[in-house]
Amino acid sequence: MDNRFKLEDIKSVVFSGGGSRCLWQAGVWTVLSQKPNFKPSTIAAASAGATMVSLLLTGNAEKGLDYFKEVTAKNRKNAYWSHVFSKKPVFPHFEIYKTAILDLIEEDDLKKLKTAPEVRVMISQPPPWLGPRSGSFVGILSYSLEKFLRYPMHPSFSRKLGYRSQMILMSQCSTVKELADLLLQSSCTPPFVPVMKRNGMPVLDGGLIDNVPVNALADRPGLKFVLLSRQYPANKIPKYDDRFYFQPSESITVNKWDYTNPGGLQFAYDLGKKDAVNLLNSLDAS
């Protein structure tokens, strides 16, 4: 649909996955949430999009941006290949990611999630005929292959192979550790994040099923405001009367798993704020 709607028409929001690029979404939400008529009741999120939601709803988004900028300024590489034959991790992402969540969100912050919009966090599970590591490999391979061949907004290969999604309510997390586990599980993309389990079962990045989890809101009526994390060609954006897909106006200058680019993080956040202001202006004009 086009942008001929009112801000109060938005009943739910989707935060797509996209790693570091998801700071664009944080910028958008920061601007829109200052408007009293922006009152979505439900949020669906996958991967790093879910982490952005957790920081935004607990009031830690800008603190999180400063934190990640400081950490990534000190991190020299995205891969330390000299660690291959040692006990040190080759990829620094997991420890940085996990430590950030535990440092940024306090136990008292979890109370804010109880009164915030309902947040559905998407994780994926490999088919039973695959083990945790083979499930990771096949899932990532099928997702990457489909994106390369068809570049769809909503991929389907993984589901056809037997991968299944599961939605977990963020408000069910009773401790920051439980929240960190859930967010890491939704972002579980080996080798950057090691294979993880939930209730004894292997889980993977929710984005392997659908990086833009609109279908998690199938039971919710009203307009769904879908926050992407990268640009798509116009012919790849589906047309639905109850969805508005909103994407960055420029290419974001930081890659998904780039933990060495603090300037790119700031750019993504600032671009999100700018794009949100432009959207509000266009809505007012219409």
Coordinates of C-alpha atoms in Angstrom, one line a residue:
M1 CA 0.0 0.0 0.0
D2 CA 1.0 3.6 -0.3
N3 CA 1.5 6.1 2.5
R4 CA -2.1 7.4 2.6
F5 CA -2.8 6.4 6.2
K6 CA -2.8 8.0 9.6
L7 CA -0.2 7.2 12.3
E8 CA -3.0 5.9 14.5
D9 CA -3.9 3.4 11.9
I10 CA -0.8 1.4 12.8
K11 CA -1.8 -1.5 15.0
S12 CA 1.3 -3.6 14.9
V13 CA 4.9 -3.3 13.9
V14 CA 7.4 -5.7 12.4
F15 CA 11.2 -5.5 13.2
S16 CA 13.1 -7.4 10.5
G17 CA 16.5 -9.0 11.2
G18 CA 19.6 -7.5 9.8
G19 CA 22.3 -7.3 12.5
S20 CA 24.0 -3.9 12.9
R21 CA 21.7 -2.4 10.2
C22 CA 18.8 -2.7 12.6
L23 CA 19.9 0.5 14.3
W24 CA 18.0 2.1 11.4
Q25 CA 14.8 0.7 12.9
A26 CA 15.8 2.1 16.3
G27 CA 16.1 5.5 14.8
V28 CA 12.6 5.2 13.1
W29 CA 10.9 4.1 16.3
T30 CA 12.6 6.8 18.4
V31 CA 11.0 9.5 16.3
L32 CA 7.6 7.8 15.8
S33 CA 7.2 6.9 19.5
Q34 CA 7.3 10.6 20.4
K35 CA 3.9 11.0 18.7
P36 CA 0.9 10.3 21.0
N37 CA -1.1 8.8 18.3
F38 CA 1.5 6.1 17.6
K39 CA 0.2 3.3 19.7
P40 CA 0.8 -0.2 18.2
S41 CA -0.4 -3.0 20.4
T42 CA 1.8 -5.8 19.0
I43 CA 5.4 -6.2 17.7
A44 CA 6.9 -9.2 15.8
A45 CA 10.6 -9.3 15.6
A46 CA 13.4 -11.6 14.4
S47 CA 17.1 -11.7 15.1
A48 CA 18.8 -8.4 15.8
G49 CA 15.4 -6.7 15.2
A50 CA 14.3 -8.3 18.5
T51 CA 17.3 -6.9 20.3
M52 CA 16.5 -3.4 19.0
V53 CA 12.9 -3.8 20.4
S54 CA 14.2 -4.9 23.8
L55 CA 16.5 -1.8 24.0
L56 CA 13.7 0.5 22.8
L57 CA 11.0 -0.7 25.1
T58 CA 13.3 -0.6 28.1
G59 CA 14.5 2.9 27.3
N60 CA 18.1 1.8 26.6
A61 CA 18.3 2.4 22.8
E62 CA 20.6 5.5 22.8
K63 CA 22.7 4.1 25.6
G64 CA 22.9 0.9 23.6
L65 CA 24.1 2.9 20.5
D66 CA 26.8 4.6 22.6
Y67 CA 27.8 1.2 24.1
F68 CA 28.1 -0.6 20.7
K69 CA 30.0 2.4 19.2
E70 CA 32.5 2.2 22.1
V71 CA 32.9 -1.6 21.9
T72 CA 33.2 -1.7 18.1
A73 CA 35.8 1.1 18.1
K74 CA 38.0 -1.1 20.2
N75 CA 37.4 -4.3 18.2
R76 CA 39.9 -4.4 15.4
K77 CA 38.6 -7.3 13.4
N78 CA 35.5 -9.4 12.7
A79 CA 37.5 -12.5 12.5
Y80 CA 40.7 -13.4 14.4
W81 CA 42.1 -16.3 12.4
S82 CA 45.2 -16.5 14.6
H83 CA 42.8 -17.9 17.3
V84 CA 42.0 -21.0 15.2
F85 CA 44.5 -23.2 17.1
S86 CA 43.7 -21.7 20.5
K87 CA 40.8 -21.6 22.9
K88 CA 40.0 -18.0 22.0
P89 CA 37.0 -17.4 19.7
V90 CA 37.7 -16.7 16.1
F91 CA 34.6 -14.5 15.9
P92 CA 34.1 -11.9 18.7
H93 CA 30.4 -11.4 18.0
F94 CA 28.8 -13.7 20.5
E95 CA 30.7 -12.4 23.6
I96 CA 30.2 -8.8 22.5
Y97 CA 26.5 -9.4 21.8
K98 CA 25.8 -11.3 25.0
T99 CA 27.8 -8.9 27.3
A100 CA 26.0 -5.9 25.7
I101 CA 22.6 -7.2 26.6
L102 CA 23.6 -8.1 30.1
D103 CA 25.3 -4.7 30.6
L104 CA 22.6 -2.6 29.1
I105 CA 19.4 -4.0 30.5
E106 CA 18.8 -4.2 34.2
E107 CA 16.4 -6.4 36.1
D108 CA 14.1 -3.5 36.9
D109 CA 13.8 -2.7 33.1
L110 CA 11.9 -6.0 32.6
K111 CA 8.9 -4.5 34.4
K112 CA 8.6 -2.1 31.4
L113 CA 8.0 -5.1 29.1
K114 CA 4.9 -6.0 31.0
T115 CA 3.1 -2.8 30.1
A116 CA 4.7 -2.4 26.6
P117 CA 3.2 -3.7 23.4
E118 CA 3.2 -7.5 23.2
V119 CA 6.5 -8.6 21.6
R120 CA 6.7 -11.9 19.7
V121 CA 10.2 -13.0 19.1
M122 CA 10.8 -15.5 16.3
I123 CA 13.2 -18.4 16.5
S124 CA 13.6 -21.3 14.1
Q125 CA 14.1 -25.0 14.6
P126 CA 15.8 -27.3 12.2
P127 CA 13.9 -30.5 10.9
P128 CA 14.4 -33.5 13.2
W129 CA 16.3 -35.4 10.4
L130 CA 19.1 -32.8 10.9
G131 CA 21.4 -32.3 13.8
P132 CA 22.2 -28.9 15.3
R133 CA 25.3 -28.3 13.2
S134 CA 24.0 -29.8 10.0
G135 CA 20.7 -28.0 10.6
S136 CA 22.6 -24.7 10.8
F137 CA 24.6 -25.4 7.7
V138 CA 21.7 -26.5 5.6
G139 CA 19.5 -23.7 6.9
I140 CA 22.0 -20.9 6.2
L141 CA 22.8 -22.4 2.8
S142 CA 19.2 -22.6 1.7
Y143 CA 18.5 -19.1 2.9
S144 CA 21.6 -17.7 1.2
L145 CA 20.8 -19.6 -2.0
E146 CA 17.2 -18.4 -2.2
K147 CA 18.3 -14.8 -1.6
F148 CA 20.9 -15.1 -4.3
L149 CA 18.5 -16.7 -6.9
R150 CA 15.3 -14.9 -6.2
Y151 CA 15.9 -12.2 -3.6
P152 CA 12.4 -12.6 -2.1
M153 CA 11.1 -10.5 0.7
H154 CA 9.6 -13.6 2.3
P155 CA 11.7 -16.7 1.6
S156 CA 10.1 -20.2 1.5
F157 CA 13.0 -22.7 0.9
S158 CA 13.6 -23.3 4.6
R159 CA 10.0 -24.2 5.4
K160 CA 9.9 -26.6 2.4
L161 CA 12.9 -28.4 3.9
G162 CA 11.1 -28.8 7.2
Y163 CA 12.4 -25.8 9.2
R164 CA 9.7 -24.5 11.6
S165 CA 9.3 -21.2 13.4
Q166 CA 8.3 -20.6 17.0
M167 CA 7.2 -17.3 18.6
I168 CA 8.2 -16.5 22.1
L169 CA 6.7 -13.6 24.1
M170 CA 9.4 -11.3 25.3
S171 CA 7.4 -10.5 28.4
Q172 CA 7.7 -14.2 29.5
C173 CA 11.4 -13.5 30.4
S174 CA 11.6 -13.2 34.1
T175 CA 15.4 -12.4 34.3
V176 CA 17.8 -10.5 32.1
K177 CA 19.7 -13.7 31.5
E178 CA 16.5 -15.3 30.1
L179 CA 16.0 -12.3 27.9
A180 CA 19.6 -12.4 26.7
D181 CA 19.2 -16.2 25.9
L182 CA 16.1 -15.5 23.9
L183 CA 17.7 -12.7 21.9
L184 CA 20.8 -14.7 21.2
Q185 CA 18.7 -17.7 20.2
S186 CA 16.8 -15.6 17.7
S187 CA 20.1 -14.4 16.3
C188 CA 21.8 -17.8 16.3
T189 CA 23.7 -17.8 13.1
P190 CA 26.8 -20.0 13.3
P191 CA 29.7 -19.4 13.2
F192 CA 29.1 -15.9 14.6
V193 CA 26.8 -17.2 17.3
P194 CA 27.4 -20.8 18.4
V195 CA 24.6 -23.5 18.1
M196 CA 22.2 -22.9 21.0
K197 CA 19.3 -24.9 22.5
R198 CA 16.0 -24.0 24.0
N199 CA 14.3 -26.5 26.2
G200 CA 16.8 -29.1 25.0
M201 CA 16.1 -28.5 21.3
P202 CA 18.5 -26.8 18.9
V203 CA 17.4 -23.4 17.7
L204 CA 18.6 -21.0 15.0
D205 CA 18.1 -17.5 13.8
G206 CA 14.5 -16.7 13.3
G207 CA 15.4 -15.0 10.1
L208 CA 16.2 -18.4 8.5
I209 CA 12.5 -18.9 8.2
D210 CA 11.5 -15.4 7.4
N211 CA 13.7 -12.4 8.1
V212 CA 10.6 -10.2 7.9
P213 CA 8.2 -12.0 10.2
V214 CA 4.9 -10.4 9.2
N215 CA 3.1 -13.8 9.3
A216 CA 3.6 -13.8 13.1
L217 CA 0.9 -11.1 13.1
A218 CA -1.7 -13.0 11.0
D219 CA -4.2 -12.9 13.9
R220 CA -3.9 -9.2 14.4
P221 CA -6.2 -6.9 12.4
G222 CA -5.3 -3.5 11.3
L223 CA -2.3 -1.9 9.6
K224 CA 1.0 -3.6 10.0
F225 CA 4.0 -1.3 9.8
V226 CA 6.9 -3.3 8.5
L227 CA 10.4 -2.0 9.3
L228 CA 13.0 -3.5 6.9
S229 CA 16.7 -3.2 7.5
R230 CA 17.9 -2.8 3.9
Q231 CA 16.7 -1.6 0.5
Y232 CA 14.7 -3.8 -1.8
P233 CA 13.8 -3.2 -5.4
A234 CA 10.2 -2.0 -5.8
N235 CA 9.2 -5.1 -7.6
K236 CA 10.2 -7.3 -4.6
I237 CA 8.0 -5.5 -2.1
P238 CA 4.7 -7.3 -1.8
K239 CA 1.4 -5.4 -2.1
Y240 CA -1.0 -5.9 0.7
D241 CA -3.8 -3.6 1.9
D242 CA -2.9 -4.1 5.5
R243 CA 0.9 -3.7 5.3
F244 CA 3.2 -0.8 4.8
Y245 CA 6.8 -1.8 4.1
F246 CA 9.2 0.9 5.2
Q247 CA 12.8 0.7 4.1
P248 CA 15.9 2.9 4.4
S249 CA 16.1 5.7 1.9
E250 CA 19.8 5.1 1.4
S251 CA 22.1 2.1 1.6
I252 CA 23.2 1.6 5.2
T253 CA 27.0 1.8 5.4
V254 CA 27.5 -1.0 8.0
N255 CA 27.2 -4.7 7.2
K256 CA 25.1 -7.2 9.2
W257 CA 27.9 -8.7 11.2
D258 CA 30.3 -5.8 11.1
Y259 CA 31.5 -5.1 14.6
T260 CA 34.3 -2.8 13.6
N261 CA 32.4 0.2 12.3
P262 CA 31.1 2.6 14.9
G263 CA 30.5 5.3 12.3
G264 CA 28.3 3.0 10.4
L265 CA 26.2 2.3 13.5
Q266 CA 25.6 6.0 14.0
F267 CA 24.8 6.5 10.3
A268 CA 22.1 3.8 10.4
Y269 CA 20.5 5.3 13.5
D270 CA 20.6 8.9 12.2
L271 CA 19.2 7.7 8.8
G272 CA 16.3 6.0 10.6
K273 CA 15.5 9.2 12.4
K274 CA 15.7 11.3 9.2
D275 CA 13.5 8.8 7.3
A276 CA 10.9 8.8 10.1
V277 CA 10.7 12.6 10.0
N278 CA 10.2 12.5 6.3
L279 CA 7.5 9.9 6.6
L280 CA 5.7 12.0 9.2
N281 CA 5.9 15.0 6.9
S282 CA 4.4 13.0 4.0
L283 CA 1.6 11.7 6.2
D284 CA 0.8 15.2 7.3
A285 CA 0.8 16.4 3.7
S286 CA -1.6 13.6 2.6

